[in-house]
mmCIF file of C-alpha atoms in Angstrom:
data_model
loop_
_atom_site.group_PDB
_atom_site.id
_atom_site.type_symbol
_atom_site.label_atom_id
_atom_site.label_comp_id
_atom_site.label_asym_id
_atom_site.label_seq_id
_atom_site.Cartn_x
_atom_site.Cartn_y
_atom_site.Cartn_z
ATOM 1 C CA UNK A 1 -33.379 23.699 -54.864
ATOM 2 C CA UNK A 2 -33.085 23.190 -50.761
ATOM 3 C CA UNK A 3 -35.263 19.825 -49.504
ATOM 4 C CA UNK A 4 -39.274 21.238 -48.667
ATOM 5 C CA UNK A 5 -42.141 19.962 -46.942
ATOM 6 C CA UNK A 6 -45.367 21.293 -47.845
ATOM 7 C CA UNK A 7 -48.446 20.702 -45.891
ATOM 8 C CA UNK A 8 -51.806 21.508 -47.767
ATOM 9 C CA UNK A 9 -55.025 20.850 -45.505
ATOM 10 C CA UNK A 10 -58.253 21.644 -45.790
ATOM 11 C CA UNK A 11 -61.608 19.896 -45.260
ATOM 12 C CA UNK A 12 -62.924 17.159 -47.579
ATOM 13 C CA UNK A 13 -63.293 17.653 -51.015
ATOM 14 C CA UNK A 14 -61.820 21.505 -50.719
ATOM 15 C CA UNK A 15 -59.567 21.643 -53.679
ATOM 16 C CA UNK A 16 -56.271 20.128 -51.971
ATOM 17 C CA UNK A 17 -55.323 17.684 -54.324
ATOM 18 C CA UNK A 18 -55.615 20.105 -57.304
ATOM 19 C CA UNK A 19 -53.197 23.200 -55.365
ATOM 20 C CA UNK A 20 -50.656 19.809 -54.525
ATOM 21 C CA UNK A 21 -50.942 19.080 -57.873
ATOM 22 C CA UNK A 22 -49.745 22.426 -59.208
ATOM 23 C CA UNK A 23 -47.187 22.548 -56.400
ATOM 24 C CA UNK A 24 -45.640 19.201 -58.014
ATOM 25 C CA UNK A 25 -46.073 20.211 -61.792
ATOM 26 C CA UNK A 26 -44.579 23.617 -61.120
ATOM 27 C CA UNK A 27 -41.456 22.270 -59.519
ATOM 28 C CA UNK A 28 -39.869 20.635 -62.748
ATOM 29 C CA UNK A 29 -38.679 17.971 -60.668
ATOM 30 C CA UNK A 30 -39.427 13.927 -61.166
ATOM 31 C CA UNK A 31 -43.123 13.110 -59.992
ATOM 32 C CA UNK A 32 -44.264 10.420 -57.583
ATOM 33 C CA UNK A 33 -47.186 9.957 -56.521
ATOM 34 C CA UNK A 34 -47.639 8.119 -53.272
ATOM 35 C CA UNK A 35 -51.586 6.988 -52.605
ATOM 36 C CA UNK A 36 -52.293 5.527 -49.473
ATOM 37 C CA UNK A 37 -56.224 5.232 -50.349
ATOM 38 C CA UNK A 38 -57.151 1.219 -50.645
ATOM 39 C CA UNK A 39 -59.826 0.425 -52.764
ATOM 40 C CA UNK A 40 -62.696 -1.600 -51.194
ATOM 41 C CA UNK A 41 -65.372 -0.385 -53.497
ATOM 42 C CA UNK A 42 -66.503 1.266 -56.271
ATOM 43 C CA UNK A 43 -67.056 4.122 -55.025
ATOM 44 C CA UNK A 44 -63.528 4.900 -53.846
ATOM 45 C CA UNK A 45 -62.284 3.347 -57.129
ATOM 46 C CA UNK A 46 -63.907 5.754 -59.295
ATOM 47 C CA UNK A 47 -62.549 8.740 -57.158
ATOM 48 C CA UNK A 48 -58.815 7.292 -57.553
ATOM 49 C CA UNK A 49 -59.672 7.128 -61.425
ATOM 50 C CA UNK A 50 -60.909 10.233 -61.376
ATOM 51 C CA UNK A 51 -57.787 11.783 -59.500
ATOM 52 C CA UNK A 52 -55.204 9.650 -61.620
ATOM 53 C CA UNK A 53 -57.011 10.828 -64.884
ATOM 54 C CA UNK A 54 -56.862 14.778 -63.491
ATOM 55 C CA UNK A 55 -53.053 14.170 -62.531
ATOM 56 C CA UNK A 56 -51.792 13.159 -65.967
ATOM 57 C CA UNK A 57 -49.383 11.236 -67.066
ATOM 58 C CA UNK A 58 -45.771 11.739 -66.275
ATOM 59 C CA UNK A 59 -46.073 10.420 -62.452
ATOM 60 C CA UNK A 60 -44.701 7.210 -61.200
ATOM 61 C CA UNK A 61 -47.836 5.933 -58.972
ATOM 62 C CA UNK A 62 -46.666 3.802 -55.478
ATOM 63 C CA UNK A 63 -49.816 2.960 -53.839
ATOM 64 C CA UNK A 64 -48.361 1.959 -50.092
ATOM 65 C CA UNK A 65 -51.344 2.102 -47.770
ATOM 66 C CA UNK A 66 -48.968 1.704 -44.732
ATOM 67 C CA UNK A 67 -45.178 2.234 -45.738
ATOM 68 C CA UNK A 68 -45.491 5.631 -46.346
ATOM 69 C CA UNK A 69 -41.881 6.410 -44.906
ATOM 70 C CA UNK A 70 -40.276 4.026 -47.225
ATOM 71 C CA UNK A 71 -41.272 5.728 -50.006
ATOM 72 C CA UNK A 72 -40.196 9.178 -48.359
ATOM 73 C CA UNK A 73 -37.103 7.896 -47.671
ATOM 74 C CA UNK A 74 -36.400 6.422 -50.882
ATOM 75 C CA UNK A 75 -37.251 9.403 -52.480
ATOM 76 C CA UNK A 76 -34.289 11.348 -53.983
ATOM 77 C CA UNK A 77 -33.206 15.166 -54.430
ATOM 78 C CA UNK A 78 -34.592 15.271 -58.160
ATOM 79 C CA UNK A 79 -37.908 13.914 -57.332
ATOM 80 C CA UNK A 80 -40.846 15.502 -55.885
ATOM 81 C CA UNK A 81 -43.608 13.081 -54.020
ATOM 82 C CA UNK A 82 -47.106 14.048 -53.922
ATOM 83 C CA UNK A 83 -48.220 11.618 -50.560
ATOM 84 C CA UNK A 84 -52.216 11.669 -51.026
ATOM 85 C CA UNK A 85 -52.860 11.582 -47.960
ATOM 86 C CA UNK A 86 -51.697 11.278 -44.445
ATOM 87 C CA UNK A 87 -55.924 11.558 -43.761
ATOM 88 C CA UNK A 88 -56.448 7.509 -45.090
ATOM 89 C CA UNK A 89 -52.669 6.640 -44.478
ATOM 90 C CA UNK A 90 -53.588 7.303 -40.786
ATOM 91 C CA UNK A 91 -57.034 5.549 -41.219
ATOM 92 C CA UNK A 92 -55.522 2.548 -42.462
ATOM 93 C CA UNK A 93 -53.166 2.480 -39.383
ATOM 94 C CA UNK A 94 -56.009 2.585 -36.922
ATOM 95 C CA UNK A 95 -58.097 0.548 -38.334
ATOM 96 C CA UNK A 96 -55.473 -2.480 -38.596
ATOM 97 C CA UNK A 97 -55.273 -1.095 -34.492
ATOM 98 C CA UNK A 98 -51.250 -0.302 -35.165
ATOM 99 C CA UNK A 99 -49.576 1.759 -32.733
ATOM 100 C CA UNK A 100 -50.294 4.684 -34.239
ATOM 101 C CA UNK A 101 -47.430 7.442 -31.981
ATOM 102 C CA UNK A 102 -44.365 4.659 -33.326
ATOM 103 C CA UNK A 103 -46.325 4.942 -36.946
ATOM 104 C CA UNK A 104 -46.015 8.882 -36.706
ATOM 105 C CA UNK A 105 -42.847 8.909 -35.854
ATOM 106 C CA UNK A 106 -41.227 6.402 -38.507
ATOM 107 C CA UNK A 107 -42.938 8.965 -41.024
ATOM 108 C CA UNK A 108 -41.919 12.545 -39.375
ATOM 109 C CA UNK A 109 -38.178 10.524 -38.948
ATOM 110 C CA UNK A 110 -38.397 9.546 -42.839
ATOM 111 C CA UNK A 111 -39.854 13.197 -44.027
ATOM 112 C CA UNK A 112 -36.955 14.874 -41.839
ATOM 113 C CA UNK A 113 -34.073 12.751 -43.481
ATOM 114 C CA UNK A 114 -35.555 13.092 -47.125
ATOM 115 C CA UNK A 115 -33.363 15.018 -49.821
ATOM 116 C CA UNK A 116 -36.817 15.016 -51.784
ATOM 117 C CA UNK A 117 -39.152 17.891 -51.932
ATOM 118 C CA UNK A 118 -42.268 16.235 -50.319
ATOM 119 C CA UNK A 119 -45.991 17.699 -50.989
ATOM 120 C CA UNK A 120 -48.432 15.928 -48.211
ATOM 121 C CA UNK A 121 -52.332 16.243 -48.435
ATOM 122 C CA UNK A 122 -53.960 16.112 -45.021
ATOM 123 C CA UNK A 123 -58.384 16.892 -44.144
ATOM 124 C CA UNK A 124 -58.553 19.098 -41.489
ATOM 125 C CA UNK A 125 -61.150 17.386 -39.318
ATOM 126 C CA UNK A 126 -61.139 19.327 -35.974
ATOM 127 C CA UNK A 127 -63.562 22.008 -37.196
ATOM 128 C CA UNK A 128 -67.144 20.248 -37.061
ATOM 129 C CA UNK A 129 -69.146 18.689 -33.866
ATOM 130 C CA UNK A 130 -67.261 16.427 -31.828
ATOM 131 C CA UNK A 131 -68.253 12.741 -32.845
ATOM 132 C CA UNK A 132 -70.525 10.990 -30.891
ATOM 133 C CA UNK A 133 -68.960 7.406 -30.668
ATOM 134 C CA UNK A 134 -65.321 6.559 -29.025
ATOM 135 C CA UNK A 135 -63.715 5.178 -32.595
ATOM 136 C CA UNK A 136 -64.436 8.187 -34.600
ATOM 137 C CA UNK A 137 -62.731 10.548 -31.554
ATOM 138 C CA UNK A 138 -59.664 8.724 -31.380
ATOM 139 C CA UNK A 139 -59.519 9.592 -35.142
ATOM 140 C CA UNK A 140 -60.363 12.990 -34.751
ATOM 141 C CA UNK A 141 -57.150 13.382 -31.863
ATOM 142 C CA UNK A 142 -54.509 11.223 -34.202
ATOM 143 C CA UNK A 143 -55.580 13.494 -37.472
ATOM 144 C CA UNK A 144 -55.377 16.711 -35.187
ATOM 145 C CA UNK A 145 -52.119 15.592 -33.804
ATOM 146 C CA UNK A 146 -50.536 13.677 -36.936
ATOM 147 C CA UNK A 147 -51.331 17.233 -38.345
ATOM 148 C CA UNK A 148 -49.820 19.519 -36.159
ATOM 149 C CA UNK A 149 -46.947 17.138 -36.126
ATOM 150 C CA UNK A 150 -46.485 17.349 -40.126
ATOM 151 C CA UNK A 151 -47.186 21.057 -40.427
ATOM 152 C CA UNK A 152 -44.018 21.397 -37.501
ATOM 153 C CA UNK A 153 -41.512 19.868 -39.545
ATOM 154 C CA UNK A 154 -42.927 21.288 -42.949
ATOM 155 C CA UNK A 155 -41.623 24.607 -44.720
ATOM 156 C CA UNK A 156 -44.932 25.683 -45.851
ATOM 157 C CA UNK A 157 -48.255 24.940 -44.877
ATOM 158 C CA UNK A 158 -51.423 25.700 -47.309
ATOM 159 C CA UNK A 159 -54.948 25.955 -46.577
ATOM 160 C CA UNK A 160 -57.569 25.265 -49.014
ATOM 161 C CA UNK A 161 -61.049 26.347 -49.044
ATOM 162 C CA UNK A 162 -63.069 26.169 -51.972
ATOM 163 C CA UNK A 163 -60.594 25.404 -53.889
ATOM 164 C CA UNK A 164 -58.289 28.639 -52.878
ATOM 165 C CA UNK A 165 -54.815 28.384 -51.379
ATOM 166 C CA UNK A 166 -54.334 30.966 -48.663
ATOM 167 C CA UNK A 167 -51.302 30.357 -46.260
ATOM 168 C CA UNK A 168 -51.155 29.095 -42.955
ATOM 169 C CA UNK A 169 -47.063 29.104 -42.754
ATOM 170 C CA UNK A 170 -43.627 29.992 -44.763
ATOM 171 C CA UNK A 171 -43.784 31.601 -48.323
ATOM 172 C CA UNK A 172 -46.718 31.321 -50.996
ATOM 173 C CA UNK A 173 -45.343 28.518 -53.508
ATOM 174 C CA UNK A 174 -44.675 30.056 -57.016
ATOM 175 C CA UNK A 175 -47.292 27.645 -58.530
ATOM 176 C CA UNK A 176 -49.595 29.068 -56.668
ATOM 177 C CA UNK A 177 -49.330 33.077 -58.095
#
């Protein structure tokens, strides 16, 4: 099977991590799961419970808040890494203020040079009002542009809304039939 990059986005709580899911568990290959969500409460730890209890067993977990690239390029051409999500891996960046362009590109280097079949699950945030303080529309310009920049270099690109796939780019994944 040739190296892909998929790119599901959609807005919060759409359905994306259930159609990456399938993507991954249709694919036969060797699971990982990268999670770049850190857990400050409870809140956010019963929603990573929740999404390693839906996911199953069978997946080998890395939870990497910022190294996301490392684990892309360490990846190899049997596995297939399910990185959940650029949205809070790019949070995580600007909130600990690091230069967020050399960030990018470290990732969209490591995601080029891959053998692995890579499944990345992004929010699509440039949809609502424009946010009314300077912090949350810097965010809103990295996730647009971190976005466009994965969904250049990816294969396929999915949308999800309401928890249907419909595509944005390349073929319709087989899982998803």
């Amino acid at each position: 099977m040739p190296k892909t990059i998929t790119l599901v986005i959609g807005g919060a709580s759409s359905g994306k991590s259930n159609i990456a899911e399938k993507i991954c568990f249709h694919s036969g290959l060797d699971r990982i799961y990268l999670a770049s969500a850190q857990t400050f409460d409870d809140e956010m730890r019963t929603k990573v419970d929740r999404h390693r209890t839906q996911r199953g067993e069978n997946w080998q977990t890395i939870e990497e808040p910022f190294d996301a690239a490392r684990v892309v390029a360490a990846a190899t051409a049997g596995q297939i890494v399910l990185f959940d999500c650029a949205t809070l891996w790019l949070t995580n960046h600007l909130l600990a203020d690091h230069d967020l362009e050399a960030e990018t590109e470290v990732l969209l280097d490591a995601l080029r040079q891959t053998p692995a079949q890579i499944v990345i699950v992004t929010n699509e945030v440039g949809q609502g009002i424009v946010p009314d303080n300077a912090l949350s529309r810097r965010f809103r310009i990295a996730q647009g542009t971190l976005n466009r920049q994965i969904a250049e270099v990816a294969g396929t690109v999915v949308g999800v809304m309401a928890g249907l796939p419909f595509m944005l780019k390349g073929t319709r994944p087989e899982a998803l039939s």
